[in-house]
Amino acid sequence: MAAKEQKTLDKKKLQALSDTPIYKIDLPANRYDLLSIESFAVALKVFMGDMPPPVYKAIEPPTPHEMVVSESVRAVRPYVVCAVLRNVTFSPASYKSFIDLQDKLHQNLCRKRTLVSVGTHDMDTVKGPFKYDAVPRKEIDFVPLKEEQVLNGENFIEHYQKDLQLCKFLHMIEKEPNFPLIRDADDVVMSLPPIINSRHSQITLDTKNIFIEATAVDEYKANVCINQIIAAFSYYCKEQFTVEPVTVKYADGRQVVTPDLSTKEMECKVDWMNRSIGIEWGAEDMARCLTKMLLEATVKDANTISVKVPPTRSDILHQVDVMEDVAIAYGYNNIVKKAPPTLSVGKQEPHSKLSHMVRMEFAQAGYNEALTLSLASYDDCFVKMRKEKDLALAVSIANPQTPEFQMCRISLLPGLMRTVFASIATPVPIKLFEVSDVVLKDATQDTGSRNERRAAAVYCSTSSALDTIHGLMDHVLQMLGCAPKSAAQPEGYHIAPSEDAAFFPGRQAEVFVKGQKVGIFGIIHPQVLKAFGVGMPVTAMELNLEPFV
C-alpha cells in the first residue's frame, strides 16, 4: 500500500502488489497481554462485544504434575513456574506466533532473559516428575535444539560463543561451576536455562500437549510471563482457556501450585474517575466499558464499582490504572478540552535557575562538567580525604550491597578526584567542575537530613595553580552579586586561613560572606593525591550555593 501511494515502483510491479491494508499498532510497554496476535484478537472481540471476557481455568490432570527444585539452583536461578497446555492444535501461523511471543517476552518483560527464561516442551516426549537442579559441567551431555551432535557442558560456552543470537546470554552462567538443568524422571535433559532447550523435547507443528517452564530470579515476573503464554495459546486447546497446574516443590519444603490464575478485586470510585478524566459518566456506563477492556466490573452502588482483575492484566495495580482504562474506552479524542480551573504561572525553580547560571560561568571559564554519583564510600569521603569518620554528619546506607555505596556524599570533591584519576591520560590541564547536591544530617528536618546545593571545581596540571582557582572563586562570587569586602562593600566576602586536612597547609583558604563560611579553596594535600592515584598537583574549590538562592 505504501509503495503504491508513494509510486516508488514501476507500473508492472505495482500491479502485482496486494491491495490488502496492513495495520501497524503501537502497544503500551506494560500491556504484555496484547503482545501476540491471539491475545490481541481476543481483546478486540471483547471490546467489540463479539464475545465475553475469557475466564481462565485450571483443571486437574489425570495424574498430578510435579517439579522438584534442588537447593543447588539457589545461587543461579532459584525459582521456577510451570504449566501444561493439553490438546493444542497448531497451524503454521499459530506455531510461528507461539515462538514469536516467547521472543517478545524475553526481550521485554524478561529483560533479555536476565529475570526470566521460558522453555516449552513436547509433553509426550518426556515424563514427570520433573527436576530442576544445578549440575557440574562435566556431567552434562545432551543434544541442544537445532544441533545434530551431543554437546558436553565443558565445551558448551565455547560452542555458543560463535552463535550470534545466543552468545549474548552466556554471561549469565559462564562463570558458574554448575549449570542449571530441567530434566524429566529419566534424567533426560529438557533445557539448560537461560540459554537453550533440548532437541529431544522440541515443539513441532504436530505437538498436542505442551509443558511450559519458566526459570527465574524474580518469581513474580515468572508468573506474569507464564500467564501471558497461557492466555494466548489456551485459545487453541480443545477445551479453550484451560490449563493443567504443576506443583513446584522447593528444597525448603515450600510447595507452590502454578500457574496462579487467581483474580484480584478492587473498588473504584466513580466521582474520582470522572474528576480525574474530565467526563461525566454514571456507574453503569463505566462498568460496561471496563468489561469491554477485559476487566469484569459490577456496580456496587451509585458511586462505587467493583472490578475483578484477571491474571493477564498485571498492569492493573491501583485505582488509577482502572481510571486509565475508562479513559481509553471513553476515547481520548472524545474528552472535551477545557482550561484548568486554577490559574498559575510556571517558572524555573530558584535552585535550578542559580545552578544553571553557575554552570554557565564554569563552562565559559573552560571547565568541563562532571556528573558523579550521589552515593559514595566511607573510604573516599573520609580516609582518602584525611578526615575523621563523622557519622553525625553523614547519612549512612543501611545494609549496602557494595562498599562503593555506603553513604550519601558530604562533599563534591571526592567524586571529582575520582574523575581526575579516570581522566589522567587526557592532555593537561584537566579542568572539571560539578554543580550538584550533597546530603547532610539535620535533626531539624522531618527526614532527619537535608540537601545542600554546592559547586566545586578542580584544576590538575604539572604544577599547582592556586592563583587560577582563587581567580575562579572570585569570578563566581562576583557573578553571584557578592563583591570583595571593603570599606565601600562591608557586606562583601573575605577569605581567611584554613586548616582543612584535605588541603596542603598554608596553601588553602576559607571564604566567608556576612560572617558565614560558604566555601574553601586550595592545593590538594599530596597524601590525598596518592590515595586517589593522581600523580600531578591538583588545586580545588568548593562553594555552598544555598546562601545565594
Coordinates of C-alpha atoms in Angstrom, one line a residue:
M1 CA 0.0 0.0 0.0
A2 CA 2.8 2.4 0.9
A3 CA 4.7 1.6 -2.3
K4 CA 1.5 2.3 -4.3
E5 CA 0.8 5.6 -2.6
Q6 CA 4.4 6.8 -3.0
K7 CA 4.8 5.3 -6.5
T8 CA 8.3 4.1 -5.7
L9 CA 8.0 1.0 -8.0
D10 CA 7.3 0.7 -11.8
K11 CA 3.8 0.1 -13.1
K12 CA 4.1 -3.7 -13.5
K13 CA 5.5 -4.3 -10.0
L14 CA 2.8 -2.0 -8.5
Q15 CA 0.0 -4.0 -10.2
A16 CA 1.4 -7.2 -8.7
L17 CA 1.3 -5.9 -5.2
S18 CA -1.7 -6.6 -2.9
D19 CA -4.3 -4.1 -2.0
T20 CA -4.8 -5.6 1.4
P21 CA -4.3 -2.9 4.1
I22 CA -1.7 -3.6 6.7
Y23 CA -2.2 -2.1 10.2
K24 CA 0.7 -1.1 12.4
I25 CA -0.4 -1.0 16.0
D26 CA 1.8 0.5 18.8
L27 CA 1.2 -1.2 22.2
P28 CA 2.0 0.3 25.6
A29 CA 5.1 -1.2 27.2
N30 CA 3.0 -2.6 30.2
R31 CA 0.4 -4.4 28.1
Y32 CA 2.1 -7.8 27.8
D33 CA -1.4 -9.3 27.3
L34 CA -1.5 -7.8 23.8
L35 CA 1.9 -9.0 22.5
S36 CA 0.5 -11.9 20.5
I37 CA -2.0 -11.8 17.6
E38 CA -4.1 -14.3 19.5
S39 CA -4.5 -12.3 22.7
F40 CA -4.9 -9.1 20.7
A41 CA -7.7 -10.7 18.7
V42 CA -9.5 -11.8 21.9
A43 CA -9.2 -8.3 23.3
L44 CA -10.6 -6.8 20.1
K45 CA -13.5 -9.3 20.1
V46 CA -14.4 -8.5 23.7
F47 CA -14.1 -4.7 23.0
M48 CA -16.5 -5.0 20.0
G49 CA -18.9 -7.1 22.1
D50 CA -18.5 -10.3 20.0
M51 CA -17.5 -12.4 23.0
P52 CA -17.5 -12.1 26.8
P53 CA -14.2 -11.7 28.7
P54 CA -12.5 -15.2 28.8
V55 CA -12.3 -17.0 32.1
Y56 CA -9.1 -19.0 32.6
K57 CA -9.5 -22.2 34.5
A58 CA -7.0 -24.7 36.0
I59 CA -8.3 -28.3 35.5
E60 CA -6.9 -31.2 37.4
P61 CA -4.9 -33.6 35.2
P62 CA -5.4 -37.4 35.5
T63 CA -2.0 -37.7 37.1
P64 CA -0.7 -34.7 39.1
H65 CA 2.3 -32.9 37.6
E66 CA 5.3 -32.1 39.8
M67 CA 8.5 -30.1 39.5
V68 CA 11.1 -30.8 42.2
V69 CA 13.6 -27.9 42.8
S70 CA 17.0 -28.7 44.2
E71 CA 18.8 -26.5 46.7
S72 CA 21.7 -26.3 44.2
V73 CA 19.9 -23.8 42.0
R74 CA 19.5 -21.1 44.7
A75 CA 22.7 -19.4 43.6
V76 CA 21.9 -19.5 39.9
R77 CA 18.1 -19.1 39.2
P78 CA 16.2 -20.0 42.3
Y79 CA 12.6 -20.0 41.1
V80 CA 10.6 -22.0 38.5
V81 CA 7.0 -21.7 37.4
C82 CA 5.3 -24.4 35.2
A83 CA 2.1 -25.2 33.4
V84 CA 0.7 -27.7 30.9
L85 CA -1.5 -27.0 27.9
R86 CA -3.5 -30.1 26.8
N87 CA -4.8 -31.0 23.3
V88 CA -3.4 -28.0 21.4
T89 CA -3.9 -27.7 17.7
F90 CA -1.2 -25.7 15.8
S91 CA -1.3 -24.3 12.3
P92 CA 1.8 -22.9 10.7
A93 CA 0.7 -19.3 11.6
S94 CA -0.2 -20.1 15.2
Y95 CA 3.1 -22.1 15.7
K96 CA 5.1 -19.1 14.4
S97 CA 3.1 -16.8 16.7
F98 CA 3.9 -19.2 19.7
I99 CA 7.6 -18.8 19.1
D100 CA 7.3 -15.0 18.4
L101 CA 5.5 -14.4 21.7
Q102 CA 8.3 -16.1 23.7
D103 CA 10.9 -13.9 21.9
K104 CA 8.9 -10.7 22.7
L105 CA 8.5 -11.7 26.3
H106 CA 12.2 -12.5 26.6
Q107 CA 13.1 -9.1 25.2
N108 CA 10.6 -7.0 27.2
L109 CA 9.2 -8.5 30.5
C110 CA 12.2 -10.9 31.0
R111 CA 14.8 -8.2 30.3
K112 CA 16.7 -10.3 27.8
R113 CA 16.4 -13.4 29.9
T114 CA 18.2 -11.9 32.9
L115 CA 15.0 -12.1 35.0
V116 CA 13.1 -15.0 33.4
S117 CA 13.8 -17.6 30.8
V118 CA 11.0 -19.6 29.2
G119 CA 11.2 -23.1 27.9
T120 CA 8.5 -25.0 26.1
H121 CA 8.5 -28.8 25.5
D122 CA 6.5 -31.6 23.8
M123 CA 4.9 -33.2 26.9
D124 CA 4.6 -36.6 25.0
T125 CA 8.4 -37.0 24.7
V126 CA 9.1 -36.6 28.5
K127 CA 7.6 -37.9 31.7
G128 CA 7.3 -36.5 35.2
P129 CA 8.0 -35.8 37.9
F130 CA 10.4 -33.2 36.5
K131 CA 13.6 -32.0 38.2
Y132 CA 15.3 -28.6 38.3
D133 CA 18.8 -28.7 39.6
A134 CA 22.4 -27.4 39.0
V135 CA 24.8 -30.0 37.7
P136 CA 28.6 -29.9 37.3
R137 CA 29.5 -29.1 33.7
K138 CA 31.4 -32.3 33.0
E139 CA 28.3 -34.3 33.9
I140 CA 26.1 -32.6 31.3
D141 CA 25.6 -34.3 27.9
F142 CA 22.7 -33.5 25.6
V143 CA 21.7 -32.6 22.1
P144 CA 20.7 -28.9 22.0
L145 CA 17.9 -27.5 19.8
K146 CA 19.0 -27.2 16.1
E147 CA 22.1 -29.3 16.7
E148 CA 22.9 -32.8 15.5
Q149 CA 25.6 -34.0 17.9
V150 CA 25.8 -34.4 21.7
L151 CA 27.3 -31.4 23.4
N152 CA 29.2 -31.7 26.8
G153 CA 28.9 -29.0 29.4
E154 CA 32.7 -28.5 29.4
N155 CA 32.6 -27.1 25.8
F156 CA 29.1 -25.6 25.9
I157 CA 30.2 -22.0 26.4
E158 CA 32.9 -22.2 23.8
H159 CA 30.5 -23.7 21.3
Y160 CA 27.8 -21.0 21.7
Q161 CA 30.2 -18.1 21.8
K162 CA 30.1 -18.5 18.0
D163 CA 26.3 -18.2 17.9
L164 CA 25.3 -14.6 17.1
Q165 CA 21.9 -15.0 18.7
L166 CA 22.7 -17.0 21.9
C167 CA 26.2 -15.7 22.7
K168 CA 24.7 -12.5 24.3
F169 CA 23.0 -14.7 27.0
L170 CA 26.1 -16.7 28.0
H171 CA 27.3 -14.1 30.6
M172 CA 24.5 -15.2 32.9
I173 CA 26.1 -18.7 33.5
E174 CA 29.6 -18.7 32.1
K175 CA 31.3 -18.1 35.5
E176 CA 29.1 -20.7 37.3
P177 CA 30.8 -24.1 38.0
N178 CA 27.4 -25.8 37.8
F179 CA 24.8 -25.2 35.0
P180 CA 21.0 -25.3 35.7
L181 CA 19.1 -28.1 34.1
I182 CA 15.5 -29.0 33.6
R183 CA 15.2 -32.8 33.4
D184 CA 12.5 -35.4 33.4
A185 CA 12.1 -38.6 35.6
D186 CA 14.5 -40.5 33.4
D187 CA 17.2 -37.7 33.7
V188 CA 16.6 -36.7 30.0
V189 CA 17.8 -33.1 29.6
M190 CA 14.9 -30.8 28.6
S191 CA 16.6 -27.4 28.7
L192 CA 19.7 -25.6 30.0
P193 CA 18.2 -22.3 31.1
P194 CA 18.5 -19.5 30.2
I195 CA 20.3 -20.5 27.0
I196 CA 18.6 -23.3 25.0
N197 CA 16.2 -26.2 25.1
S198 CA 17.0 -29.8 24.2
R199 CA 16.3 -31.2 20.8
H200 CA 14.7 -34.2 22.5
S201 CA 11.6 -32.3 23.7
Q202 CA 11.3 -29.7 20.9
I203 CA 7.9 -28.3 19.9
T204 CA 6.7 -29.1 16.4
L205 CA 3.5 -28.4 14.4
D206 CA 2.3 -31.9 15.4
T207 CA 2.7 -31.2 19.2
K208 CA -0.5 -31.7 21.1
N209 CA 0.5 -31.4 24.7
I210 CA 2.9 -28.6 25.9
F211 CA 4.9 -28.4 29.1
I212 CA 5.9 -24.8 29.9
E213 CA 8.6 -23.9 32.4
A214 CA 10.0 -20.5 33.3
T215 CA 13.1 -20.3 35.5
A216 CA 13.7 -17.0 37.1
V217 CA 15.4 -14.8 39.6
D218 CA 12.1 -12.9 40.0
E219 CA 9.2 -15.2 40.9
Y220 CA 6.5 -12.6 40.2
K221 CA 7.8 -11.9 36.7
A222 CA 7.9 -15.6 36.0
N223 CA 4.2 -15.9 36.9
V224 CA 3.3 -12.9 34.8
C225 CA 5.2 -14.5 31.8
I226 CA 3.6 -17.9 32.1
N227 CA 0.1 -16.3 32.4
Q228 CA 0.6 -14.4 29.2
I229 CA 1.6 -17.5 27.3
I230 CA -1.3 -19.5 28.7
A231 CA -3.8 -16.7 28.0
A232 CA -2.7 -16.5 24.3
F233 CA -2.4 -20.2 23.5
S234 CA -5.0 -21.9 25.6
Y235 CA -7.3 -20.5 22.9
Y236 CA -6.1 -23.4 20.7
C237 CA -6.8 -26.0 23.4
K238 CA -9.6 -28.4 22.7
E239 CA -11.2 -27.0 25.9
Q240 CA -10.5 -23.3 25.4
F241 CA -8.8 -21.2 28.1
T242 CA -7.9 -24.2 30.3
V243 CA -4.6 -25.2 31.7
E244 CA -3.3 -28.1 33.9
P245 CA -1.4 -26.9 37.0
V246 CA 2.0 -28.1 38.2
T247 CA 3.1 -28.4 41.8
V248 CA 6.5 -27.0 42.4
K249 CA 8.3 -28.4 45.4
Y250 CA 11.2 -26.4 46.8
A251 CA 14.1 -27.8 48.9
D252 CA 13.0 -25.8 51.9
G253 CA 9.6 -27.6 52.0
R254 CA 7.6 -24.8 50.3
Q255 CA 5.1 -26.1 47.7
V256 CA 3.6 -23.8 45.1
V257 CA 0.8 -24.7 42.6
T258 CA 1.5 -22.9 39.3
P259 CA 0.2 -21.1 37.3
D260 CA -1.6 -18.7 39.6
L261 CA -4.8 -17.8 37.8
S262 CA -6.5 -16.1 40.7
T263 CA -8.2 -12.8 40.1
K264 CA -7.9 -9.8 42.4
E265 CA -10.8 -7.4 43.2
M266 CA -10.7 -3.7 43.9
E267 CA -13.2 -1.0 44.4
C268 CA -13.1 2.2 42.4
K269 CA -15.0 5.5 43.0
V270 CA -17.0 6.8 40.1
D271 CA -16.8 10.5 41.1
W272 CA -13.0 10.3 41.4
M273 CA -12.5 8.8 38.0
N274 CA -14.9 11.3 36.4
R275 CA -13.0 14.1 38.0
S276 CA -9.6 12.7 37.0
I277 CA -10.6 12.2 33.4
G278 CA -12.8 15.2 32.9
I279 CA -16.0 13.5 32.0
E280 CA -19.4 12.8 33.5
W281 CA -20.3 9.1 33.3
G282 CA -22.5 7.0 35.5
A283 CA -21.5 3.8 37.3
E284 CA -23.4 1.6 34.7
D285 CA -21.6 3.2 31.8
M286 CA -18.2 2.8 33.4
A287 CA -18.9 -0.8 34.4
R288 CA -20.0 -1.7 30.8
C289 CA -16.9 -0.1 29.3
L290 CA -14.5 -1.7 31.8
T291 CA -15.9 -5.1 30.8
K292 CA -15.1 -4.2 27.2
M293 CA -11.5 -3.6 28.4
L294 CA -11.3 -7.2 29.8
L295 CA -11.9 -6.0 33.4
E296 CA -15.1 -7.6 34.7
A297 CA -16.9 -4.8 36.5
T298 CA -20.1 -4.7 38.5
V299 CA -22.0 -1.7 40.1
K300 CA -21.9 -1.8 43.9
D301 CA -23.7 1.5 44.4
A302 CA -24.1 4.8 42.5
N303 CA -20.5 5.8 43.3
T304 CA -18.7 2.5 43.6
I305 CA -17.7 -0.1 41.0
S306 CA -16.2 -3.5 41.9
V307 CA -13.6 -4.5 39.4
K308 CA -12.3 -8.0 39.0
V309 CA -8.8 -8.0 37.5
P310 CA -7.9 -11.2 35.5
P311 CA -4.4 -12.8 35.8
T312 CA -3.4 -11.5 32.4
R313 CA -3.7 -7.8 33.5
S314 CA -0.5 -7.5 35.6
D315 CA -0.5 -3.7 34.7
I316 CA -3.6 -3.1 36.9
L317 CA -2.0 -2.2 40.3
H318 CA -4.2 0.7 41.6
Q319 CA -7.4 2.6 41.0
V320 CA -5.5 5.0 38.7
D321 CA -4.9 2.1 36.3
V322 CA -8.6 1.3 36.1
M323 CA -9.2 5.0 35.5
E324 CA -6.9 4.9 32.6
D325 CA -8.8 2.0 31.0
V326 CA -12.1 4.0 31.5
A327 CA -10.5 6.9 29.6
I328 CA -9.3 4.6 26.8
A329 CA -12.7 3.1 26.5
Y330 CA -14.4 6.5 26.5
G331 CA -11.9 7.7 23.8
Y332 CA -9.2 10.3 24.5
N333 CA -10.5 12.3 21.4
N334 CA -14.0 12.4 22.9
I335 CA -12.8 14.1 26.1
V336 CA -13.7 17.8 25.9
K337 CA -10.7 20.1 26.2
K338 CA -11.1 22.9 28.7
A339 CA -8.9 25.3 30.6
P340 CA -7.9 24.2 34.1
P341 CA -10.0 25.8 36.9
T342 CA -6.9 27.2 38.7
L343 CA -4.6 29.9 37.3
S344 CA -0.9 29.5 37.9
V345 CA 2.2 30.8 36.4
G346 CA 5.1 28.4 35.9
K347 CA 8.7 29.5 36.5
Q348 CA 12.1 27.9 37.0
E349 CA 12.8 26.6 40.5
P350 CA 15.3 29.0 42.2
H351 CA 17.9 26.3 42.9
S352 CA 17.8 25.2 39.3
K353 CA 18.0 28.7 37.9
L354 CA 21.0 29.5 40.1
S355 CA 22.7 26.2 39.3
H356 CA 22.3 26.9 35.6
M357 CA 23.9 30.3 35.9
V358 CA 26.9 28.9 37.9
R359 CA 27.3 26.1 35.3
M360 CA 27.5 28.6 32.5
E361 CA 30.2 30.6 34.3
F362 CA 32.3 27.5 34.9
A363 CA 31.9 26.3 31.3
Q364 CA 32.8 29.8 29.9
A365 CA 35.9 29.6 32.0
G366 CA 37.0 26.5 30.1
Y367 CA 35.9 23.8 32.6
N368 CA 34.2 20.6 31.7
E369 CA 31.2 19.4 33.7
A370 CA 31.4 16.1 35.5
L371 CA 28.3 14.2 36.9
T372 CA 29.4 11.9 39.8
L373 CA 27.4 9.6 41.9
S374 CA 25.5 10.8 44.9
L375 CA 26.4 7.7 46.9
A376 CA 30.0 7.1 48.0
S377 CA 32.2 5.0 50.3
Y378 CA 33.5 5.9 53.7
D379 CA 36.9 5.4 52.3
D380 CA 36.5 8.1 49.6
C381 CA 34.8 10.6 51.8
F382 CA 36.9 10.2 55.0
V383 CA 40.0 8.1 54.7
K384 CA 41.3 9.3 51.4
M385 CA 40.4 12.9 52.3
R386 CA 42.4 12.6 55.5
K387 CA 39.3 13.3 57.7
E388 CA 37.9 11.6 60.8
K389 CA 34.8 9.4 60.1
D390 CA 31.9 11.6 61.3
L391 CA 28.7 9.6 61.3
A392 CA 26.9 12.6 63.0
L393 CA 27.3 14.4 59.7
A394 CA 27.0 11.7 57.1
V395 CA 23.8 9.9 56.1
S396 CA 24.7 6.2 56.0
I397 CA 23.1 3.5 53.9
A398 CA 21.6 0.5 55.8
N399 CA 22.9 -2.9 54.5
P400 CA 24.8 -1.5 51.5
Q401 CA 25.2 -4.1 48.7
T402 CA 28.6 -2.8 47.7
P403 CA 31.3 -0.9 49.7
E404 CA 31.2 1.8 46.9
F405 CA 27.8 2.9 48.1
Q406 CA 27.9 3.2 51.9
M407 CA 26.8 6.7 52.5
C408 CA 25.4 9.9 50.8
R409 CA 28.3 12.2 49.8
I410 CA 29.1 15.1 52.1
S411 CA 31.4 16.8 49.5
L412 CA 31.7 17.0 45.8
L413 CA 35.5 16.8 45.8
P414 CA 35.9 13.0 46.3
G415 CA 33.8 12.4 43.2
L416 CA 35.8 14.9 41.2
M417 CA 39.1 13.4 42.4
R418 CA 38.0 10.0 41.1
T419 CA 37.1 11.6 37.8
V420 CA 40.5 13.2 37.6
F421 CA 42.1 9.8 38.1
A422 CA 39.9 8.3 35.3
S423 CA 40.9 11.2 33.0
I424 CA 44.6 11.2 33.8
A425 CA 45.5 10.0 30.3
T426 CA 44.0 13.2 28.7
P427 CA 46.0 16.3 27.9
V428 CA 46.7 18.7 30.8
P429 CA 45.4 20.8 32.3
I430 CA 42.4 18.8 33.4
K431 CA 39.7 21.3 34.3
L432 CA 36.5 19.8 35.8
F433 CA 33.5 21.2 37.7
E434 CA 30.2 19.9 39.2
V435 CA 27.1 21.7 40.5
S436 CA 25.0 19.3 42.5
D437 CA 23.7 18.3 45.9
V438 CA 25.4 16.8 49.0
V439 CA 23.4 15.3 51.8
L440 CA 23.9 16.2 55.4
K441 CA 22.2 15.1 58.6
D442 CA 19.9 17.7 60.1
A443 CA 17.7 17.0 63.1
T444 CA 15.5 20.0 62.4
Q445 CA 14.2 18.4 59.2
D446 CA 11.3 15.8 59.1
T447 CA 13.5 13.4 57.2
G448 CA 16.5 13.9 59.5
S449 CA 18.6 15.2 56.7
R450 CA 18.8 18.0 54.1
N451 CA 20.2 18.5 50.6
E452 CA 22.7 21.3 50.1
R453 CA 23.4 22.6 46.6
R454 CA 27.2 23.1 46.0
A455 CA 29.6 24.0 43.3
A456 CA 33.1 22.5 43.0
A457 CA 36.0 22.7 40.6
V458 CA 39.4 21.0 40.2
Y459 CA 42.4 22.1 38.2
C460 CA 45.0 19.4 37.5
S461 CA 48.3 20.1 35.8
T462 CA 52.1 19.6 36.0
S463 CA 52.2 22.4 38.6
S464 CA 49.8 23.8 41.2
A465 CA 47.6 26.7 40.2
L466 CA 46.3 28.3 43.4
D467 CA 46.0 31.7 41.6
T468 CA 43.9 30.1 38.9
I469 CA 41.4 28.6 41.4
H470 CA 41.4 31.7 43.5
G471 CA 40.5 33.7 40.4
L472 CA 37.7 31.3 39.6
M473 CA 36.3 31.6 43.1
D474 CA 36.4 35.4 42.9
H475 CA 34.7 35.3 39.5
V476 CA 31.9 33.0 40.6
L477 CA 31.2 35.0 43.8
Q478 CA 31.1 38.3 41.8
M479 CA 28.7 36.7 39.4
L480 CA 26.5 35.8 42.4
G481 CA 26.5 39.5 43.3
C482 CA 29.0 39.3 46.1
A483 CA 32.0 41.8 45.8
P484 CA 35.2 41.5 47.9
K485 CA 34.8 43.1 51.4
S486 CA 36.0 46.7 51.5
A487 CA 35.1 50.0 53.2
A488 CA 32.7 50.6 50.3
Q489 CA 31.4 47.0 50.5
P490 CA 31.2 46.0 54.2
E491 CA 28.8 43.1 53.4
G492 CA 31.1 41.6 50.7
Y493 CA 33.1 38.3 51.0
H494 CA 36.5 37.8 52.5
I495 CA 39.0 35.0 52.9
A496 CA 40.7 33.7 55.9
P497 CA 43.4 31.0 56.7
S498 CA 42.0 27.4 56.8
E499 CA 43.2 24.2 58.3
D500 CA 41.3 21.6 56.3
A501 CA 43.2 18.3 56.3
A502 CA 42.4 17.6 52.6
F503 CA 44.4 20.6 51.5
F504 CA 48.1 21.5 51.8
P505 CA 48.9 23.5 55.0
G506 CA 49.4 27.2 54.3
R507 CA 48.1 26.8 50.7
Q508 CA 44.4 27.0 51.5
A509 CA 41.7 29.5 52.5
E510 CA 38.1 29.7 53.6
V511 CA 35.6 32.0 52.1
F512 CA 33.2 34.0 54.3
V513 CA 30.1 36.0 53.4
K514 CA 28.4 38.1 56.1
G515 CA 30.3 36.1 58.7
Q516 CA 29.1 32.7 57.4
K517 CA 31.6 30.2 55.9
V518 CA 30.5 29.4 52.3
G519 CA 33.5 27.8 50.7
I520 CA 37.1 26.7 50.6
F521 CA 39.9 26.5 48.0
G522 CA 43.5 25.5 48.0
I523 CA 46.1 22.9 46.8
I524 CA 45.1 19.3 47.5
H525 CA 47.4 17.5 50.0
P526 CA 49.9 15.1 48.4
Q527 CA 48.6 12.2 50.6
V528 CA 45.1 12.8 49.2
L529 CA 46.6 12.8 45.6
K530 CA 48.3 9.5 46.4
A531 CA 45.2 7.9 47.9
F532 CA 43.2 8.7 44.7
G533 CA 46.0 7.6 42.4
V534 CA 46.6 11.1 40.9
G535 CA 50.3 11.8 40.2
M536 CA 50.1 15.5 39.4
P537 CA 49.2 18.5 41.6
V538 CA 45.5 19.4 41.9
T539 CA 44.0 22.7 43.0
A540 CA 40.4 22.7 44.0
M541 CA 37.5 24.8 45.3
E542 CA 34.1 24.1 46.8
L543 CA 31.3 26.6 47.3
N544 CA 28.0 26.3 49.1
L545 CA 25.3 27.9 46.9
E546 CA 22.4 27.9 49.5
P547 CA 23.1 31.4 50.9
F548 CA 22.8 32.8 47.4
V549 CA 19.5 31.2 46.4

